[in-house]
Amino acid sequence: MKKRLYIVCAGLLVLALLLLVLYFLLSDESLQINDYDLANAAVRVYPDYTSIAIPPNIAPLNFQIKNPGKYYYVRIYSNNGKAIHVRSRKGIIKIPHKRWANLLQENIGAELKYDVFIQDQTGRWIKYETITNTIARDSIDPYLVYRKIDICQGWNIMGIYQRDLTGFDESIVIHNKSYGYGCANCHCFLNNNPDTMVLQVRSPAYGTPMLMVRQGQVNAVNTKTAVTPGKCGFTAIHPNGKIIAFTLNKFSMLTHLAGDEVREVFDHAADLALYLVDDNQVLSTSKITKPDRIETFPAWSPDGKYLYFCSATQFPPEKYNEVLCDLMRISYDPKTNKWGDLETVLPARKINRSFTQPRFSPNGKYILLSVSDYSDFPIHMVKSDLYLLESATGECRKMSISSDRNDSWHGFSSNGRWIVFNSKRMDGRFSRPFFSYFDKSGRAHKPFVMPQMDPTFYRSLTRVYNVPELIIKPIDISQRNFASSIIGYKKTTSEATAITGATPGMQLPSSSEDVQQTETPWTDPYARE
Amino acid sequence: MAKTLRIFTKSKLGLSVRTIIFLIACFLVCCYWINPKLIVYGYSELFYIPIYVPGSEWFVDSPTYPGKCLDFLAAYLTHYYAYLWMGSLIITLVIWLLTWLTGRVIQVMQGEKLFFLRYIPAIIVMMQNGRYNHDLSRSLFLICILVLFCLYNLISLRHSWLRMTLFLLLVILGYVLAAPFYWVFPAFTIMYEIFIRRNWRMGAFCVILSIFVPYLGSIYYGHGMQEAYLCTWISSCFPDIGYGDRMLGNINYFLLPLIGLSCVCFNIINDRYFRKSKSNKRHPGSDTLQVATDSNRSVWQINSLIGLKWLLTTSVLLLILFGGFRLTRNDVRCKYLHLISLARQEKWTELLSEAQVFPNQCYDRYICFYVNRALYHTGQLSQKMFSFPQQPKALLLRTNIRYGGKERVRHYSALCDLSYEFGHINKSEDLCYEAMTMSSYSPWILKRLALIYIVKEQPEAAVTCLWKLRKDYLYRDWAIKWLEQLEKDPMMLKNPEIQYIRSVMPQSDSIQETITARDFFQPLFNRNRNNRMAYEYLTAMYLLTNDLDSFISVFSQLNDLCGPEIPMHHQEAILLYSKMSNKPISIWRGKLSRVNIVRFNRFFKTYEQYRNDLNAAAQVLAKDFENTYYYYNLIIFPTLQKSAAK
């Protein structure tokens, strides 16, 4: 009896080994094609992953070959390591993840080549021009956080998601289904680190908390004061992590009767203020709360001495196409709460276009900007370009990575070597996250869209990406924690105190009396005509 | 013959045949009365049905919640309702599973004599379908719970701790898969353990565990306690429907445990009172069979009696099915959805003939809107619009939206089609976005959006919509056809429909936050004076709002757009205007029909007699003049205004 059992077990083992051998033999995708014609043409691939610089830690750049054919064969190789062979009947090239990762790691700084063979209807193989990409020496931050939403005014569902760029995993950071279908707008991080982050929520059911994460703990902050309505817009965290600059925008959506772009976001009023985290206080100055000007898109200089922002003359809605934003800055001393003078860094009249969304490179050497023909809200413009400003010299130039469509919502990686931005270049309508290598000489390389497991993914995606932000590690706060902070916000959070010379009836901070004696009263932007 | 009949009726075969007859009846009811196609075409008109979104987007992008898998499955299956036979088959399959599983539960609960109860949940589901307020996921939840209970019974483990583990596993599975019907499973198990297996300890353990599981669920899924325990989805599924419909929608939730309880009670009563007495006092007359055997009746008589019983029960079952269905069926909603589905498929002639038999009092603004579109597309807007009930604001749906998401989807999707046909492409695109975000996925809106992008010469964006539609097998062919055309001619310069829309779409841009009716039409005429649709709708709007001065002004400038003859309602309006303003109509006199003039004079003469009593005037004039503009202007419009003021 026992003997028979041993025989059965041994037989099963042999069978398993045989199957294993068979699997390895059959899974070898390599193909010997000796007889082929050379096509002196570049192969058409979707998405365009040709002649790009790629991070050594990026997920496989799966693509689709658009040239017609009966059979497709791609060989991916570099100086070192084993080549990757991919065969396909439909032209969908899905690269094995592990082998891809190994190949990239073994060839950092080298060229990555793709030999593409297509078998035509007669059975003849055609070899197209070799695709050559470069594996950059610098890694990209492994996670990307973004909002996914339908193109809409009255939203229904939306969520903030994080994507592991080294693979294809995407997870939900927070979805508005968990807090009554409210809105989650612009998220921001301190130095690309999710340990300190801010996320503003607007929920008809639960209020408008500013969710603030510090040392892995999430808090719902009430920024409502006597003069601030508590609905923050864009935010920027001071390098010391204790001050958050935020905007108070009174937006409305206008509709174009004709033309390519349907929507126009108009700012009826916009002011800037600071939230002092430790003191639970809101602070501002009349220099950045002028009723006759829009002040928006705050960004701290990496040394924390200046608050950069965009500012334009306030116009009525019918003059929507006259809104041109200057890039401005104001110095601020966090120790004394002392404001300096306003300075115009980059006047709009210089190129007669509007500067928005300033973002510093981590070393403070560059400022990346969105530039559109008008408006302080570039995402709805038909065309918006990326400009680079050298902060030391003041030299400003249009970046070569700009497309003839809308490029905006940009940011740097923590090492400053990668730029992420939203672009509508693929179809002119639906924005997707793109990456571009930004080398030491300040040159940006040809951008590429965030890779997906299914290379045709973007072809049928009618949702859009917003505010892509690179982070060095995943956000480890659970969705539930975020949701419960929002849900419990009204019960647990008290209003902040407004302490500003610009606020009528408010006590002046003692250390900045000399500056703020000249303040004019600050009025709630929502109450302005 | 007699023997066969006896075997047939006494064995399980009889039950199976009865069930098959029942299922065939259900299938026929689905095909001929319910028409599952209406559910798909009228999905935005219905209060709640799961919407299938092609691809994995829907599943991956939204947070997980208990019951998500079956919701997705239900949405996927509901998608097949677009084919009448397929939809009917799915509903019948669900009915069969419900019947069979309920039968199993009855068997487990030792209530075989109450076999009739097995059909009740299925009949309820048919009734819900007849009222178009049933979503498939609820049936799937129910089926899932019943399967779990049958599994629990099937895997008969001896050791208590093994049974407990099994219960724990199944109860968790029940929560994960079918949370809205979660409590049905513990209810069955507790009844089974306590009353059938007489294992009080196990029953108590089941109670504790089943209370504990939603708590775990609240932690895992991040729900509030109330949501986790009461499964608030149940009531929130039907936010806008009446109490009766809501009760009918939820009845199975309570009915199934009641069926289980009935079986248990029946057993107890039977055991305690009848079984004893039967064993003690049994006599030849106590049982039909016994009577027949004992009294030496012929075999034929016995079998006939059994056959008759079978026939009777089957007939009663069918009677309950048809009766219950007929009594609860919502005929108006069925016709309403039929009209909507015809509008979605742009079958205008059929829509008009259906609209003629649709009850006048059930016309809402959407039906008025679609009827007017149908009239325009069949070239009858200015000829026959007052032959149908009209509402002044329904023509352009110029009403405030006060309702939730579904109402917005209806409003926006209706308006985006109309705006597209006018040539207001940006307006239409704007509305498409809003409708699309509210509906999660709507193939009609996506189709419209694809066409908008094509008209706007944005082929790449159109391709994105077409690729998405390509994943939807119902629209696959349509999408592929357009993709092929775009491949050949990206700007669609040879497509007459696209070229026509391009020729009427406004070209000069402006920004408007609120648009008045005049602002809506003016850019269309500025772009193309020959925009006939805009002209017909503008004049129709002036007629509907009794703004005769504006009508005459537009008519004077653009009447050549309607061809050599003045349309019927325009003639009526001119006659009325002339009468009311005492202005001559000499310019158009030659074009006015003599019959019309005589008819108008006859109307006005009678109207003058009843001028101060509108109700009396309406009664007298309705028969002959109900379909005229002057009847609408002088009788209906003032009444509508009065009721609006109230």
XYZ file of C-alpha atoms in Angstrom, chain B residues 238-580:
343
model
C -35.119 54.222 -4.043
C -34.871 57.808 -2.874
C -37.698 59.307 -4.888
C -40.418 56.712 -5.077
C -43.659 56.318 -3.238
C -44.203 54.342 -0.078
C -45.972 51.479 -1.860
C -43.211 51.024 -4.378
C -40.600 51.206 -1.685
C -42.392 48.556 0.345
C -42.702 46.319 -2.691
C -39.022 46.894 -3.410
C -38.019 45.694 0.048
C -40.644 43.069 0.691
C -38.449 40.077 -0.084
C -36.005 41.156 2.573
C -38.619 40.480 5.218
C -40.579 37.838 3.374
C -37.894 35.182 3.183
C -37.243 34.951 6.914
C -41.027 34.889 7.320
C -41.227 31.914 4.995
C -38.608 30.153 7.102
C -40.522 31.034 10.247
C -43.799 29.819 8.744
C -42.218 26.449 8.035
C -40.908 26.226 11.571
C -44.253 27.253 13.076
C -46.086 24.866 10.807
C -43.849 22.063 12.017
C -44.337 22.908 15.658
C -48.113 23.110 15.311
C -48.183 19.998 13.216
C -46.022 18.089 15.690
C -47.853 19.228 18.738
C -51.457 18.956 17.643
C -51.951 16.965 14.470
C -49.311 14.277 14.311
C -50.319 12.937 17.711
C -53.985 13.056 16.947
C -53.382 11.519 13.543
C -51.493 8.608 15.012
C -54.118 8.108 17.725
C -57.292 8.808 15.850
C -56.399 7.941 12.348
C -59.365 6.548 10.497
C -60.045 5.716 6.886
C -61.676 9.057 6.137
C -58.794 11.260 7.264
C -56.806 11.146 4.106
C -58.042 11.405 0.544
C -55.790 8.613 -0.594
C -56.716 6.485 2.352
C -60.366 7.147 1.761
C -60.054 6.203 -1.832
C -58.076 3.077 -1.092
C -60.124 1.988 1.834
C -63.403 2.515 0.200
C -62.170 0.445 -2.733
C -62.702 3.128 -5.305
C -61.159 2.549 -8.673
C -57.515 3.445 -9.287
C -58.643 5.757 -12.024
C -60.666 7.824 -9.568
C -57.737 8.155 -7.180
C -55.360 9.240 -9.870
C -57.868 11.622 -11.371
C -58.234 13.249 -8.001
C -54.475 13.664 -7.669
C -54.192 14.929 -11.228
C -56.979 17.383 -10.562
C -55.208 18.577 -7.457
C -52.025 19.111 -9.460
C -53.913 20.893 -12.189
C -55.704 23.040 -9.662
C -52.555 24.052 -7.808
C -50.776 24.843 -11.058
C -53.697 26.940 -12.237
C -53.854 28.753 -8.920
C -50.143 29.440 -9.172
C -50.474 30.883 -12.648
C -53.504 32.845 -11.544
C -51.544 34.358 -8.671
C -48.688 35.180 -11.014
C -50.820 36.843 -13.684
C -53.257 38.370 -11.202
C -50.543 39.764 -8.976
C -48.644 41.048 -11.948
C -51.674 42.670 -13.582
C -52.850 44.241 -10.348
C -49.523 45.802 -9.506
C -48.246 46.526 -13.006
C -47.500 50.157 -13.727
C -48.941 50.596 -17.213
C -48.286 54.286 -17.371
C -44.630 53.899 -16.551
C -44.345 51.166 -19.144
C -45.801 53.428 -21.826
C -43.716 56.314 -20.568
C -40.530 54.271 -20.838
C -41.596 53.086 -24.241
C -41.849 56.684 -25.411
C -38.440 57.463 -23.939
C -36.895 54.426 -25.604
C -38.335 55.475 -28.970
C -36.885 58.948 -28.460
C -33.487 57.462 -27.607
C -33.577 55.446 -30.805
C -34.841 58.466 -32.720
C -37.868 56.574 -34.039
C -39.904 59.726 -34.388
C -42.895 58.475 -36.351
C -43.474 55.595 -33.968
C -43.053 57.954 -31.040
C -45.812 60.192 -32.358
C -48.229 57.348 -32.863
C -47.507 56.080 -29.334
C -47.811 59.586 -27.920
C -51.296 59.882 -29.375
C -52.531 57.081 -27.142
C -50.558 58.177 -24.080
C -52.909 59.644 -21.448
C -52.919 63.459 -21.614
C -52.705 63.863 -17.849
C -49.469 61.831 -17.800
C -47.610 64.140 -20.159
C -44.727 65.656 -18.278
C -42.205 68.152 -19.607
C -39.951 65.414 -20.988
C -42.700 63.750 -23.007
C -43.775 67.167 -24.317
C -40.150 67.831 -25.178
C -39.693 64.548 -27.046
C -43.018 64.875 -28.841
C -41.987 68.301 -30.080
C -38.667 66.917 -31.285
C -40.506 64.131 -33.060
C -42.860 66.656 -34.618
C -39.943 68.712 -35.858
C -38.151 65.712 -37.313
C -41.267 64.593 -39.133
C -41.862 68.133 -40.413
C -45.014 68.706 -38.370
C -43.984 71.031 -35.552
C -45.768 74.069 -36.956
C -48.618 71.960 -38.274
C -49.592 69.656 -35.455
C -47.918 70.673 -32.219
C -51.210 71.680 -30.607
C -52.694 68.285 -31.365
C -50.595 67.128 -28.413
C -50.570 68.443 -24.851
C -48.087 71.292 -24.481
C -46.280 72.961 -21.622
C -44.800 76.410 -22.272
C -41.392 75.645 -20.771
C -41.050 72.110 -22.085
C -40.081 73.054 -25.624
C -36.545 74.027 -24.603
C -36.730 72.515 -21.136
C -36.290 75.948 -19.653
C -37.047 74.833 -16.147
C -35.061 74.948 -12.976
C -33.611 71.634 -11.930
C -34.425 71.085 -8.338
C -33.883 67.392 -8.194
C -31.011 65.032 -7.624
C -28.556 63.350 -9.930
C -30.988 61.333 -12.018
C -33.140 64.341 -12.800
C -30.062 66.249 -13.889
C -29.037 63.421 -16.186
C -32.465 63.432 -17.827
C -32.479 67.177 -18.176
C -28.947 67.541 -19.483
C -29.022 64.568 -21.828
C -32.302 65.748 -23.372
C -30.987 69.260 -23.817
C -27.592 68.263 -25.183
C -29.262 66.416 -28.061
C -31.434 69.393 -28.879
C -28.568 71.879 -28.664
C -26.530 69.682 -30.990
C -29.284 69.657 -33.588
C -29.603 73.424 -33.389
C -25.881 73.793 -33.944
C -25.134 75.028 -30.412
C -22.159 72.713 -30.209
C -20.427 74.209 -27.206
C -23.642 74.338 -25.241
C -24.254 70.723 -26.149
C -20.718 69.715 -25.164
C -21.078 71.487 -21.845
C -24.329 69.642 -21.114
C -22.813 66.335 -22.175
C -20.049 66.683 -19.610
C -22.522 67.413 -16.852
C -24.796 64.557 -17.821
C -21.889 62.174 -18.164
C -20.466 62.914 -14.758
C -23.865 62.446 -13.140
C -24.630 59.196 -14.889
C -21.195 57.519 -14.490
C -21.612 56.111 -17.969
C -24.157 56.685 -20.654
C -23.621 55.406 -24.193
C -26.032 57.974 -25.651
C -24.133 60.851 -24.146
C -20.833 59.369 -25.222
C -22.172 59.000 -28.762
C -23.250 62.609 -28.753
C -19.895 63.711 -27.365
C -18.047 61.787 -30.073
C -20.121 63.546 -32.740
C -19.500 66.915 -31.094
C -15.748 66.363 -31.228
C -16.013 65.321 -34.861
C -18.000 68.454 -35.689
C -15.411 70.540 -33.830
C -12.637 68.928 -35.826
C -11.112 67.241 -32.794
C -10.866 63.686 -34.153
C -8.462 62.464 -31.469
C -10.898 63.339 -28.695
C -13.686 61.696 -30.701
C -11.552 58.570 -30.952
C -11.307 58.435 -27.138
C -15.113 58.340 -26.869
C -15.421 55.864 -29.728
C -12.870 53.534 -28.171
C -14.849 53.558 -24.984
C -18.034 52.816 -26.903
C -16.205 50.049 -28.711
C -15.939 48.220 -25.413
C -19.703 48.346 -25.092
C -20.868 45.504 -27.288
C -24.222 47.203 -27.939
C -22.510 50.175 -29.530
C -19.490 48.399 -30.848
C -20.599 48.401 -34.462
C -21.595 52.037 -34.371
C -18.242 53.002 -32.862
C -16.228 50.897 -35.305
C -18.108 52.412 -38.233
C -17.194 55.911 -37.102
C -13.618 54.932 -36.263
C -13.177 53.601 -39.780
C -14.648 56.738 -41.269
C -12.360 58.887 -39.122
C -9.386 56.860 -40.241
C -10.210 57.634 -43.867
C -11.395 61.201 -43.438
C -10.371 62.656 -40.036
C -12.198 65.939 -40.640
C -15.325 64.228 -42.006
C -15.554 66.624 -44.894
C -17.715 64.240 -46.897
C -20.276 63.566 -44.187
C -23.388 65.676 -44.932
C -24.788 65.508 -41.404
C -21.541 66.736 -39.884
C -21.143 69.370 -42.568
C -24.673 70.631 -41.943
C -24.031 71.060 -38.211
C -20.816 72.883 -39.041
C -22.744 75.209 -41.299
C -25.132 76.238 -38.525
C -22.871 76.312 -35.472
C -22.053 79.802 -34.134
C -18.555 80.987 -34.895
C -18.150 84.209 -32.992
C -17.366 83.559 -29.368
C -18.821 85.238 -26.338
C -19.212 84.376 -22.705
C -22.643 84.235 -21.149
C -23.411 83.166 -17.646
C -27.181 83.088 -18.119
C -28.814 82.774 -21.470
C -32.242 84.134 -22.340
C -34.245 82.512 -25.111
C -33.393 85.321 -27.520
C -29.696 85.005 -26.643
C -29.977 81.332 -27.362
C -31.331 81.754 -30.877
C -29.673 84.962 -32.020
C -26.156 83.516 -32.539
C -27.688 80.724 -34.599
C -29.351 83.170 -36.965
C -26.232 85.317 -37.025
C -24.289 82.303 -38.225
C -26.825 80.952 -40.662
C -30.072 82.712 -41.445
C -31.398 79.501 -42.946
C -31.290 77.523 -39.699
C -34.752 76.132 -40.139
C -34.808 74.229 -36.874
C -33.946 77.355 -34.926
C -36.696 79.236 -36.764
C -39.340 76.589 -36.104
C -38.421 76.279 -32.454
C -38.256 80.016 -31.932
C -41.700 80.554 -33.443
C -43.023 77.560 -31.498
C -41.622 79.064 -28.328
C -43.338 82.401 -28.981
C -46.583 80.597 -29.672
C -46.287 78.551 -26.494
C -45.583 81.616 -24.377
C -48.335 83.623 -26.121
C -45.824 86.222 -27.256
C -47.584 87.026 -30.509
C -45.768 90.303 -31.112
C -42.427 88.541 -31.153
C -43.885 85.764 -33.261
C -45.119 88.201 -35.894
C -41.786 90.027 -35.873
C -39.797 86.807 -36.473
C -42.347 85.482 -38.903
C -42.216 88.658 -40.993
C -38.455 88.325 -41.345
C -38.014 84.617 -41.832
C -41.311 83.119 -43.042
C -39.703 82.033 -46.295
C -37.888 79.307 -44.319
C -41.096 77.297 -44.118
C -41.645 77.090 -47.840
C -44.404 78.494 -50.024
C -47.288 77.649 -47.682
C -47.735 79.087 -44.249
C -47.941 76.243 -41.694
C -51.276 75.662 -40.012
C -50.404 76.961 -36.520
C -48.696 79.996 -37.961
C -51.857 80.824 -39.907
C -53.874 80.425 -36.731
C -51.479 82.694 -34.865
C -51.665 85.353 -37.582
C -55.442 85.270 -37.509
C -55.513 85.555 -33.752
C -52.946 88.343 -33.740
C -54.934 90.238 -36.302
C -58.090 89.857 -34.280
C -56.531 90.787 -30.969
